[in-house]
Amino acid sequence: MSKTAELEKQDDPIHIFQSNSIGLPHLPTYFRELWRRRDFAYEMSRSTLRIQQANTVIGKFWLVLNPLLLAGVYYFLVMVISSGSHRGPEYFAHLVAGIFAFYFISNSMIGGAASITGAARLVMNASFPRLLLPIAAVRTAFGRFIPTVPIFMIFYVIGGSTLKWQQLLAIPVFGLMMVFSIGMAAFFAALQVYFRDTTAFLPYLNRILLYISPVLYYPDQARHYFKLIGVFNPLFPLLGAFSDTLVRGIVPSVGVWLACVAWAISAFLFGCWFFMSREREFAVRL
Amino acid sequence: MSSLSDFDSSSFGDPSETDPGLSAENILKVHKEVTEQLAISVQNLSITYKTQFERVPTVKKAVAGLVRGEKNKFKVVEAVNDVSFDVKHGTILGVIGHNGAGKSTLLRSIAGILAPTTGRIEVRGNISTLLALGLGFHPQLTGRENVILGGLASGLSREEINDKFLEIANFADLGDFIDLPTRTYSSGMNARLAFSVAVHMDPDILLIDEALSTGDAAFKRKARIKMEELMGNARTMLVVSHGLGTIKELCNDAIWLDHGRLVGRGSADEIVDRYTDFVDSGNSAVVLEDF
């Protein structure tokens, strides 16, 4: 930039930093800055995905092989538990859809939890809306989910099922799962700063969530007490609605939709509030 | 860089009052006004934080502590204590003091990374930081990816980074290493890349914390020229260094921090001389060792 142009530059931004370390930052400014740096979350996630595959022999193929192996293991598990009783192709499609969606949420939580402590040097060195880091983790989980969509479609079509318009409703359900996941990723990211063993507990929490959610069984086949617990389990309506729409082409009831929206928004607001009201303390805690 | 803050221009005057025009006279007038504007105003800044004795806090330790009835083991550190000073545009301010005097904490709070406990900081312009930890991304990422991520984190657009990339890469002089993971870099190469990214972010205010100490002599010379070029454009710099020779040579203003308190402010020569008298080591080679 020439000196003349530089001297004409009179619209420099002004930053005020004052003693409000507790409580939320100025939200419009925060979200404007977050939006301005959205490419950072994208690039961070793209680089993370590349690193995850960098040291493997088959590289990107893991993104497809991993969910396939998972589906195979759980199908085998269910066969053993149900003493080999016949399960149709529709069930396998339900299992695959449920596991892939569940692992999207689970990977968001685990990736989100490590997003701040894993980027400690960056947090110590640069000032930017920290929420970008758990959002990048959710984007990474989404990047791992995408290759599972064609796998599901293959199993679905091989099973002899036909495509229905109701299946398109799985897209808004997945959108709500994403909103839910951002909230959870932000919550666990902040928690991990205070308790470094959060990531050690998460796999156990996720395993329990998997068993009490309609992944290995259909929502309407859930044991009575799982349905009761389902009132407190956000994944019950979310994963149930996902399978109903995508696999069976059933339009979920208004009650299920309301539960999905309420859980997604509550998790998002709570997670973001928990994170943002503490994020100015992160640099001291790392 | 960061603007996670409320907009408030009260302390800085109305920018519209200095509408330039293109005549040489106006340019000189504007230059004078720009350099007389405050770039940074630190007002009664104190930063206190609790550090835990436990290096890695866990739920397990917290529960064990509760069961044993132990109180939280915290040590309260007053890193910066009631510090006030102003910096005008075009100043290169040296920040000196002993280890643990609060220099890095002060720089991080001006960058918006650490929040003040009490007091207020006002900063006018885009801030770029060159702090002791380098760029800070995963060592598996290439230099190119580091440049892109660093730029995006600073709020530049992808196009702006693409425009600057060649200049950054050439300045860092990494050759083919730019596309290799940074774990393959020497510490000097890391420092060169970090410096190059920081100075090419088009900063109005550049904060440098001991970050040049690992570069070789040739790069130091190059860095010096670049910094002088930035200063010529009425940019502002804050330089933390233990190399007092560097502070004397580079800075036109200096502050001295001691145990979090501001104990001196003046020309770089004066403050460095007072500081060296204080530590009672005279102008020894060790203290004057360059960065």
PDB file of C-alpha atoms in Angstrom, chain B residues 33-264:
ATOM      1  CA  GLU B  33      -2.108  13.890  12.774  1.00  0.00           C
ATOM      2  CA  VAL B  34      -1.873  10.136  12.344  1.00  0.00           C
ATOM      3  CA  THR B  35       1.379   9.986  14.259  1.00  0.00           C
ATOM      4  CA  GLU B  36      -0.102  12.141  16.987  1.00  0.00           C
ATOM      5  CA  GLN B  37      -3.113   9.873  17.353  1.00  0.00           C
ATOM      6  CA  LEU B  38      -3.010   7.364  20.100  1.00  0.00           C
ATOM      7  CA  ALA B  39      -2.500   3.820  18.919  1.00  0.00           C
ATOM      8  CA  ILE B  40      -2.709   2.206  22.330  1.00  0.00           C
ATOM      9  CA  SER B  41      -4.008   3.493  25.623  1.00  0.00           C
ATOM     10  CA  VAL B  42      -3.554   1.306  28.674  1.00  0.00           C
ATOM     11  CA  GLN B  43      -5.457   2.602  31.668  1.00  0.00           C
ATOM     12  CA  ASN B  44      -4.918   1.258  35.200  1.00  0.00           C
ATOM     13  CA  LEU B  45      -4.453  -2.224  33.851  1.00  0.00           C
ATOM     14  CA  SER B  46      -4.169  -5.058  36.331  1.00  0.00           C
ATOM     15  CA  ILE B  47      -4.119  -8.715  35.425  1.00  0.00           C
ATOM     16  CA  THR B  48      -4.380 -11.245  38.183  1.00  0.00           C
ATOM     17  CA  TYR B  49      -4.806 -14.924  37.679  1.00  0.00           C
ATOM     18  CA  LYS B  50      -4.979 -18.035  39.704  1.00  0.00           C
ATOM     19  CA  THR B  51      -2.526 -20.687  38.757  1.00  0.00           C
ATOM     20  CA  GLN B  52      -3.119 -24.171  39.946  1.00  0.00           C
ATOM     21  CA  PHE B  53      -0.394 -26.175  41.549  1.00  0.00           C
ATOM     22  CA  GLU B  54      -1.681 -29.138  39.624  1.00  0.00           C
ATOM     23  CA  ARG B  55      -0.364 -28.905  36.124  1.00  0.00           C
ATOM     24  CA  VAL B  56      -3.163 -31.011  34.695  1.00  0.00           C
ATOM     25  CA  PRO B  57      -6.522 -30.400  36.401  1.00  0.00           C
ATOM     26  CA  THR B  58      -8.828 -33.417  36.269  1.00  0.00           C
ATOM     27  CA  VAL B  59     -12.189 -34.463  37.656  1.00  0.00           C
ATOM     28  CA  LYS B  60     -10.390 -37.280  39.464  1.00  0.00           C
ATOM     29  CA  LYS B  61      -8.108 -34.870  41.335  1.00  0.00           C
ATOM     30  CA  ALA B  62     -11.017 -32.499  42.055  1.00  0.00           C
ATOM     31  CA  VAL B  63     -13.105 -35.320  43.555  1.00  0.00           C
ATOM     32  CA  ALA B  64     -10.121 -36.682  45.495  1.00  0.00           C
ATOM     33  CA  GLY B  65      -9.500 -33.175  46.864  1.00  0.00           C
ATOM     34  CA  LEU B  66     -13.142 -32.838  47.912  1.00  0.00           C
ATOM     35  CA  VAL B  67     -13.120 -36.228  49.644  1.00  0.00           C
ATOM     36  CA  ARG B  68      -9.944 -35.343  51.547  1.00  0.00           C
ATOM     37  CA  GLY B  69     -11.443 -31.955  52.419  1.00  0.00           C
ATOM     38  CA  GLU B  70      -8.572 -30.104  50.761  1.00  0.00           C
ATOM     39  CA  LYS B  71      -9.090 -26.529  49.735  1.00  0.00           C
ATOM     40  CA  ASN B  72      -8.370 -25.557  46.157  1.00  0.00           C
ATOM     41  CA  LYS B  73      -4.659 -25.222  45.696  1.00  0.00           C
ATOM     42  CA  PHE B  74      -4.349 -21.932  43.894  1.00  0.00           C
ATOM     43  CA  LYS B  75      -1.609 -19.399  43.808  1.00  0.00           C
ATOM     44  CA  VAL B  76      -2.729 -15.905  42.878  1.00  0.00           C
ATOM     45  CA  VAL B  77      -0.312 -14.232  40.487  1.00  0.00           C
ATOM     46  CA  GLU B  78      -0.435 -10.479  39.990  1.00  0.00           C
ATOM     47  CA  ALA B  79       1.144 -10.433  36.564  1.00  0.00           C
ATOM     48  CA  VAL B  80       0.384  -6.785  35.791  1.00  0.00           C
ATOM     49  CA  ASN B  81      -0.357  -4.294  38.542  1.00  0.00           C
ATOM     50  CA  ASP B  82      -2.024  -0.912  37.881  1.00  0.00           C
ATOM     51  CA  VAL B  83      -0.127  -0.089  34.711  1.00  0.00           C
ATOM     52  CA  SER B  84      -1.055   2.969  32.632  1.00  0.00           C
ATOM     53  CA  PHE B  85       0.631   4.320  29.515  1.00  0.00           C
ATOM     54  CA  ASP B  86      -0.198   5.644  26.060  1.00  0.00           C
ATOM     55  CA  VAL B  87       1.512   4.884  22.770  1.00  0.00           C
ATOM     56  CA  LYS B  88       1.198   7.134  19.729  1.00  0.00           C
ATOM     57  CA  HIS B  89       1.162   5.856  16.182  1.00  0.00           C
ATOM     58  CA  GLY B  90       4.639   5.580  14.733  1.00  0.00           C
ATOM     59  CA  THR B  91       6.248   4.591  18.017  1.00  0.00           C
ATOM     60  CA  ILE B  92       8.459   1.566  18.509  1.00  0.00           C
ATOM     61  CA  LEU B  93       8.080   0.905  22.183  1.00  0.00           C
ATOM     62  CA  GLY B  94      10.539  -1.402  23.873  1.00  0.00           C
ATOM     63  CA  VAL B  95       9.277  -3.326  26.883  1.00  0.00           C
ATOM     64  CA  ILE B  96      11.997  -4.443  29.273  1.00  0.00           C
ATOM     65  CA  GLY B  97      12.109  -6.101  32.643  1.00  0.00           C
ATOM     66  CA  HIS B  98      13.224  -9.265  34.386  1.00  0.00           C
ATOM     67  CA  ASN B  99      11.757 -12.705  33.690  1.00  0.00           C
ATOM     68  CA  GLY B 100       8.232 -12.805  35.062  1.00  0.00           C
ATOM     69  CA  ALA B 101       7.904  -9.005  35.142  1.00  0.00           C
ATOM     70  CA  GLY B 102       4.642  -9.206  33.180  1.00  0.00           C
ATOM     71  CA  LYS B 103       5.935  -8.256  29.734  1.00  0.00           C
ATOM     72  CA  SER B 104       4.360 -11.132  27.819  1.00  0.00           C
ATOM     73  CA  THR B 105       1.121 -10.837  29.798  1.00  0.00           C
ATOM     74  CA  LEU B 106       0.975  -7.143  28.909  1.00  0.00           C
ATOM     75  CA  LEU B 107       1.467  -7.881  25.210  1.00  0.00           C
ATOM     76  CA  ARG B 108      -1.161 -10.628  25.251  1.00  0.00           C
ATOM     77  CA  SER B 109      -3.678  -8.334  26.909  1.00  0.00           C
ATOM     78  CA  ILE B 110      -3.058  -5.604  24.301  1.00  0.00           C
ATOM     79  CA  ALA B 111      -3.609  -8.255  21.619  1.00  0.00           C
ATOM     80  CA  GLY B 112      -6.948  -9.135  23.239  1.00  0.00           C
ATOM     81  CA  ILE B 113      -5.824 -12.652  24.175  1.00  0.00           C
ATOM     82  CA  LEU B 114      -5.906 -12.116  27.945  1.00  0.00           C
ATOM     83  CA  ALA B 115      -8.729 -10.107  29.491  1.00  0.00           C
ATOM     84  CA  PRO B 116      -7.880  -7.371  32.012  1.00  0.00           C
ATOM     85  CA  THR B 117      -8.847  -8.113  35.615  1.00  0.00           C
ATOM     86  CA  THR B 118      -9.349  -4.403  36.182  1.00  0.00           C
ATOM     87  CA  GLY B 119      -8.669  -1.395  33.994  1.00  0.00           C
ATOM     88  CA  ARG B 120      -9.091  -0.811  30.316  1.00  0.00           C
ATOM     89  CA  ILE B 121      -7.133  -1.075  27.097  1.00  0.00           C
ATOM     90  CA  GLU B 122      -7.989   0.855  23.940  1.00  0.00           C
ATOM     91  CA  VAL B 123      -6.259  -0.071  20.709  1.00  0.00           C
ATOM     92  CA  ARG B 124      -6.693   1.667  17.382  1.00  0.00           C
ATOM     93  CA  GLY B 125      -5.927  -0.309  14.256  1.00  0.00           C
ATOM     94  CA  ASN B 126      -5.345  -3.862  13.134  1.00  0.00           C
ATOM     95  CA  ILE B 127      -3.151  -5.829  15.494  1.00  0.00           C
ATOM     96  CA  SER B 128      -0.729  -8.493  14.381  1.00  0.00           C
ATOM     97  CA  THR B 129       1.116 -10.607  16.912  1.00  0.00           C
ATOM     98  CA  LEU B 130       4.465 -12.313  16.768  1.00  0.00           C
ATOM     99  CA  LEU B 131       4.595 -14.056  20.099  1.00  0.00           C
ATOM    100  CA  ALA B 132       7.064 -16.466  21.565  1.00  0.00           C
ATOM    101  CA  LEU B 133       5.203 -19.596  20.532  1.00  0.00           C
ATOM    102  CA  GLY B 134       5.349 -19.070  16.769  1.00  0.00           C
ATOM    103  CA  LEU B 135       2.391 -19.708  14.492  1.00  0.00           C
ATOM    104  CA  GLY B 136       1.029 -22.414  16.705  1.00  0.00           C
ATOM    105  CA  PHE B 137      -0.588 -24.827  14.294  1.00  0.00           C
ATOM    106  CA  HIS B 138      -0.130 -28.575  14.122  1.00  0.00           C
ATOM    107  CA  PRO B 139       3.469 -29.560  13.249  1.00  0.00           C
ATOM    108  CA  GLN B 140       2.108 -31.943  10.645  1.00  0.00           C
ATOM    109  CA  LEU B 141       0.757 -29.022   8.612  1.00  0.00           C
ATOM    110  CA  THR B 142       2.873 -27.541   5.851  1.00  0.00           C
ATOM    111  CA  GLY B 143       4.257 -24.025   5.871  1.00  0.00           C
ATOM    112  CA  ARG B 144       1.711 -23.109   3.206  1.00  0.00           C
ATOM    113  CA  GLU B 145      -1.172 -24.373   5.360  1.00  0.00           C
ATOM    114  CA  ASN B 146       0.244 -22.447   8.324  1.00  0.00           C
ATOM    115  CA  VAL B 147       0.289 -19.245   6.301  1.00  0.00           C
ATOM    116  CA  ILE B 148      -3.294 -19.763   5.129  1.00  0.00           C
ATOM    117  CA  LEU B 149      -4.615 -20.673   8.580  1.00  0.00           C
ATOM    118  CA  GLY B 150      -2.685 -17.847  10.263  1.00  0.00           C
ATOM    119  CA  GLY B 151      -4.100 -15.355   7.769  1.00  0.00           C
ATOM    120  CA  LEU B 152      -7.663 -16.637   8.076  1.00  0.00           C
ATOM    121  CA  ALA B 153      -7.434 -16.586  11.898  1.00  0.00           C
ATOM    122  CA  SER B 154      -6.297 -12.970  11.641  1.00  0.00           C
ATOM    123  CA  GLY B 155      -9.443 -12.155   9.696  1.00  0.00           C
ATOM    124  CA  LEU B 156      -7.963 -11.873   6.195  1.00  0.00           C
ATOM    125  CA  SER B 157      -9.981 -13.208   3.292  1.00  0.00           C
ATOM    126  CA  ARG B 158      -8.731 -16.104   1.177  1.00  0.00           C
ATOM    127  CA  GLU B 159      -8.127 -13.702  -1.737  1.00  0.00           C
ATOM    128  CA  GLU B 160      -6.067 -11.382   0.446  1.00  0.00           C
ATOM    129  CA  ILE B 161      -3.934 -14.313   1.593  1.00  0.00           C
ATOM    130  CA  ASN B 162      -3.476 -15.549  -1.965  1.00  0.00           C
ATOM    131  CA  ASP B 163      -2.370 -12.052  -2.957  1.00  0.00           C
ATOM    132  CA  LYS B 164       0.190 -11.917  -0.161  1.00  0.00           C
ATOM    133  CA  PHE B 165       1.296 -15.546  -0.206  1.00  0.00           C
ATOM    134  CA  LEU B 166       4.172 -15.173  -2.634  1.00  0.00           C
ATOM    135  CA  GLU B 167       5.526 -12.191  -0.755  1.00  0.00           C
ATOM    136  CA  ILE B 168       5.303 -14.058   2.580  1.00  0.00           C
ATOM    137  CA  ALA B 169       6.970 -17.174   1.191  1.00  0.00           C
ATOM    138  CA  ASN B 170       9.733 -15.174  -0.516  1.00  0.00           C
ATOM    139  CA  PHE B 171      10.413 -13.142   2.596  1.00  0.00           C
ATOM    140  CA  ALA B 172      10.609 -16.259   4.795  1.00  0.00           C
ATOM    141  CA  ASP B 173      12.990 -17.695   2.183  1.00  0.00           C
ATOM    142  CA  LEU B 174      12.054 -21.307   2.839  1.00  0.00           C
ATOM    143  CA  GLY B 175      12.306 -22.527  -0.758  1.00  0.00           C
ATOM    144  CA  ASP B 176      10.689 -25.929  -1.259  1.00  0.00           C
ATOM    145  CA  PHE B 177      10.241 -26.302   2.497  1.00  0.00           C
ATOM    146  CA  ILE B 178       7.100 -24.158   2.255  1.00  0.00           C
ATOM    147  CA  ASP B 179       5.212 -27.292   1.149  1.00  0.00           C
ATOM    148  CA  LEU B 180       6.723 -29.579   3.794  1.00  0.00           C
ATOM    149  CA  PRO B 181       5.320 -30.127   7.308  1.00  0.00           C
ATOM    150  CA  THR B 182       6.610 -27.578   9.809  1.00  0.00           C
ATOM    151  CA  ARG B 183       7.907 -30.430  12.002  1.00  0.00           C
ATOM    152  CA  THR B 184      10.742 -30.673   9.456  1.00  0.00           C
ATOM    153  CA  TYR B 185      11.692 -27.007  10.043  1.00  0.00           C
ATOM    154  CA  SER B 186      14.547 -25.773  12.155  1.00  0.00           C
ATOM    155  CA  SER B 187      13.629 -23.298  14.896  1.00  0.00           C
ATOM    156  CA  GLY B 188      15.077 -20.517  12.740  1.00  0.00           C
ATOM    157  CA  MET B 189      12.868 -21.496   9.799  1.00  0.00           C
ATOM    158  CA  ASN B 190       9.819 -21.487  12.064  1.00  0.00           C
ATOM    159  CA  ALA B 191      10.736 -18.044  13.349  1.00  0.00           C
ATOM    160  CA  ARG B 192      11.249 -16.738   9.807  1.00  0.00           C
ATOM    161  CA  LEU B 193       7.851 -17.972   8.699  1.00  0.00           C
ATOM    162  CA  ALA B 194       6.111 -16.601  11.785  1.00  0.00           C
ATOM    163  CA  PHE B 195       7.794 -13.224  11.352  1.00  0.00           C
ATOM    164  CA  SER B 196       6.960 -13.097   7.671  1.00  0.00           C
ATOM    165  CA  VAL B 197       3.289 -13.870   8.304  1.00  0.00           C
ATOM    166  CA  ALA B 198       3.055 -11.294  11.107  1.00  0.00           C
ATOM    167  CA  VAL B 199       4.584  -8.402   9.155  1.00  0.00           C
ATOM    168  CA  HIS B 200       2.630  -9.127   5.973  1.00  0.00           C
ATOM    169  CA  MET B 201      -0.763  -9.022   7.685  1.00  0.00           C
ATOM    170  CA  ASP B 202      -0.750  -5.289   6.976  1.00  0.00           C
ATOM    171  CA  PRO B 203      -0.798  -4.519  10.692  1.00  0.00           C
ATOM    172  CA  ASP B 204      -1.223  -1.046  12.130  1.00  0.00           C
ATOM    173  CA  ILE B 205       0.158  -2.368  15.379  1.00  0.00           C
ATOM    174  CA  LEU B 206       2.703  -5.154  15.589  1.00  0.00           C
ATOM    175  CA  LEU B 207       3.380  -6.888  18.886  1.00  0.00           C
ATOM    176  CA  ILE B 208       6.673  -8.789  19.016  1.00  0.00           C
ATOM    177  CA  ASP B 209       7.660 -10.958  21.961  1.00  0.00           C
ATOM    178  CA  GLU B 210      11.192 -12.365  21.840  1.00  0.00           C
ATOM    179  CA  ALA B 211      10.165 -13.962  18.602  1.00  0.00           C
ATOM    180  CA  LEU B 212      13.257 -12.983  16.663  1.00  0.00           C
ATOM    181  CA  SER B 213      15.756 -14.611  18.937  1.00  0.00           C
ATOM    182  CA  THR B 214      16.140 -17.726  16.820  1.00  0.00           C
ATOM    183  CA  GLY B 215      16.726 -16.180  13.399  1.00  0.00           C
ATOM    184  CA  ASP B 216      20.228 -16.104  11.906  1.00  0.00           C
ATOM    185  CA  ALA B 217      22.220 -12.926  11.321  1.00  0.00           C
ATOM    186  CA  ALA B 218      21.091 -12.504   7.715  1.00  0.00           C
ATOM    187  CA  PHE B 219      17.455 -12.832   8.626  1.00  0.00           C
ATOM    188  CA  LYS B 220      17.818 -10.455  11.565  1.00  0.00           C
ATOM    189  CA  ARG B 221      19.117  -7.842   9.176  1.00  0.00           C
ATOM    190  CA  LYS B 222      16.208  -8.472   6.823  1.00  0.00           C
ATOM    191  CA  ALA B 223      13.758  -8.324   9.729  1.00  0.00           C
ATOM    192  CA  ARG B 224      15.266  -5.046  10.906  1.00  0.00           C
ATOM    193  CA  ILE B 225      14.845  -3.488   7.455  1.00  0.00           C
ATOM    194  CA  LYS B 226      11.244  -4.677   7.284  1.00  0.00           C
ATOM    195  CA  MET B 227      10.499  -3.243  10.703  1.00  0.00           C
ATOM    196  CA  GLU B 228      12.023   0.087   9.753  1.00  0.00           C
ATOM    197  CA  GLU B 229       9.877   0.070   6.620  1.00  0.00           C
ATOM    198  CA  LEU B 230       6.770  -0.527   8.741  1.00  0.00           C
ATOM    199  CA  MET B 231       7.773   2.253  11.089  1.00  0.00           C
ATOM    200  CA  GLY B 232       8.215   4.575   8.111  1.00  0.00           C
ATOM    201  CA  ASN B 233       4.521   4.004   7.375  1.00  0.00           C
ATOM    202  CA  ALA B 234       3.592   5.314  10.819  1.00  0.00           C
ATOM    203  CA  ARG B 235       2.967   1.821  12.160  1.00  0.00           C
ATOM    204  CA  THR B 236       3.292   1.119  15.815  1.00  0.00           C
ATOM    205  CA  MET B 237       5.342  -1.652  17.361  1.00  0.00           C
ATOM    206  CA  LEU B 238       5.769  -3.059  20.816  1.00  0.00           C
ATOM    207  CA  VAL B 239       8.918  -5.082  21.215  1.00  0.00           C
ATOM    208  CA  VAL B 240       9.650  -7.319  24.189  1.00  0.00           C
ATOM    209  CA  SER B 241      13.269  -8.355  24.246  1.00  0.00           C
ATOM    210  CA  HIS B 242      15.969  -9.226  26.702  1.00  0.00           C
ATOM    211  CA  GLY B 243      18.474  -8.017  24.145  1.00  0.00           C
ATOM    212  CA  LEU B 244      18.962  -4.496  25.447  1.00  0.00           C
ATOM    213  CA  GLY B 245      21.121  -3.660  22.449  1.00  0.00           C
ATOM    214  CA  THR B 246      18.127  -4.377  20.251  1.00  0.00           C
ATOM    215  CA  ILE B 247      15.882  -2.174  22.337  1.00  0.00           C
ATOM    216  CA  LYS B 248      18.366   0.714  22.184  1.00  0.00           C
ATOM    217  CA  GLU B 249      18.909   0.365  18.476  1.00  0.00           C
ATOM    218  CA  LEU B 250      15.358  -0.281  17.360  1.00  0.00           C
ATOM    219  CA  CYS B 251      13.083   1.561  19.759  1.00  0.00           C
ATOM    220  CA  ASN B 252      12.392   5.248  20.139  1.00  0.00           C
ATOM    221  CA  ASP B 253      10.518   4.815  23.390  1.00  0.00           C
ATOM    222  CA  ALA B 254      10.595   2.271  26.200  1.00  0.00           C
ATOM    223  CA  ILE B 255       8.878   1.142  29.361  1.00  0.00           C
ATOM    224  CA  TRP B 256      10.330  -0.862  32.204  1.00  0.00           C
ATOM    225  CA  LEU B 257       8.221  -3.345  34.124  1.00  0.00           C
ATOM    226  CA  ASP B 258       9.230  -4.732  37.473  1.00  0.00           C
ATOM    227  CA  HIS B 259       7.062  -7.328  39.229  1.00  0.00           C
ATOM    228  CA  GLY B 260       4.054  -6.220  37.213  1.00  0.00           C
ATOM    229  CA  ARG B 261       4.476  -2.508  37.933  1.00  0.00           C
ATOM    230  CA  LEU B 262       5.518   0.206  35.519  1.00  0.00           C
ATOM    231  CA  VAL B 263       8.667   1.664  37.029  1.00  0.00           C
ATOM    232  CA  GLY B 264      10.026   3.693  34.143  1.00  0.00           C
TER     233      GLY B 264
END
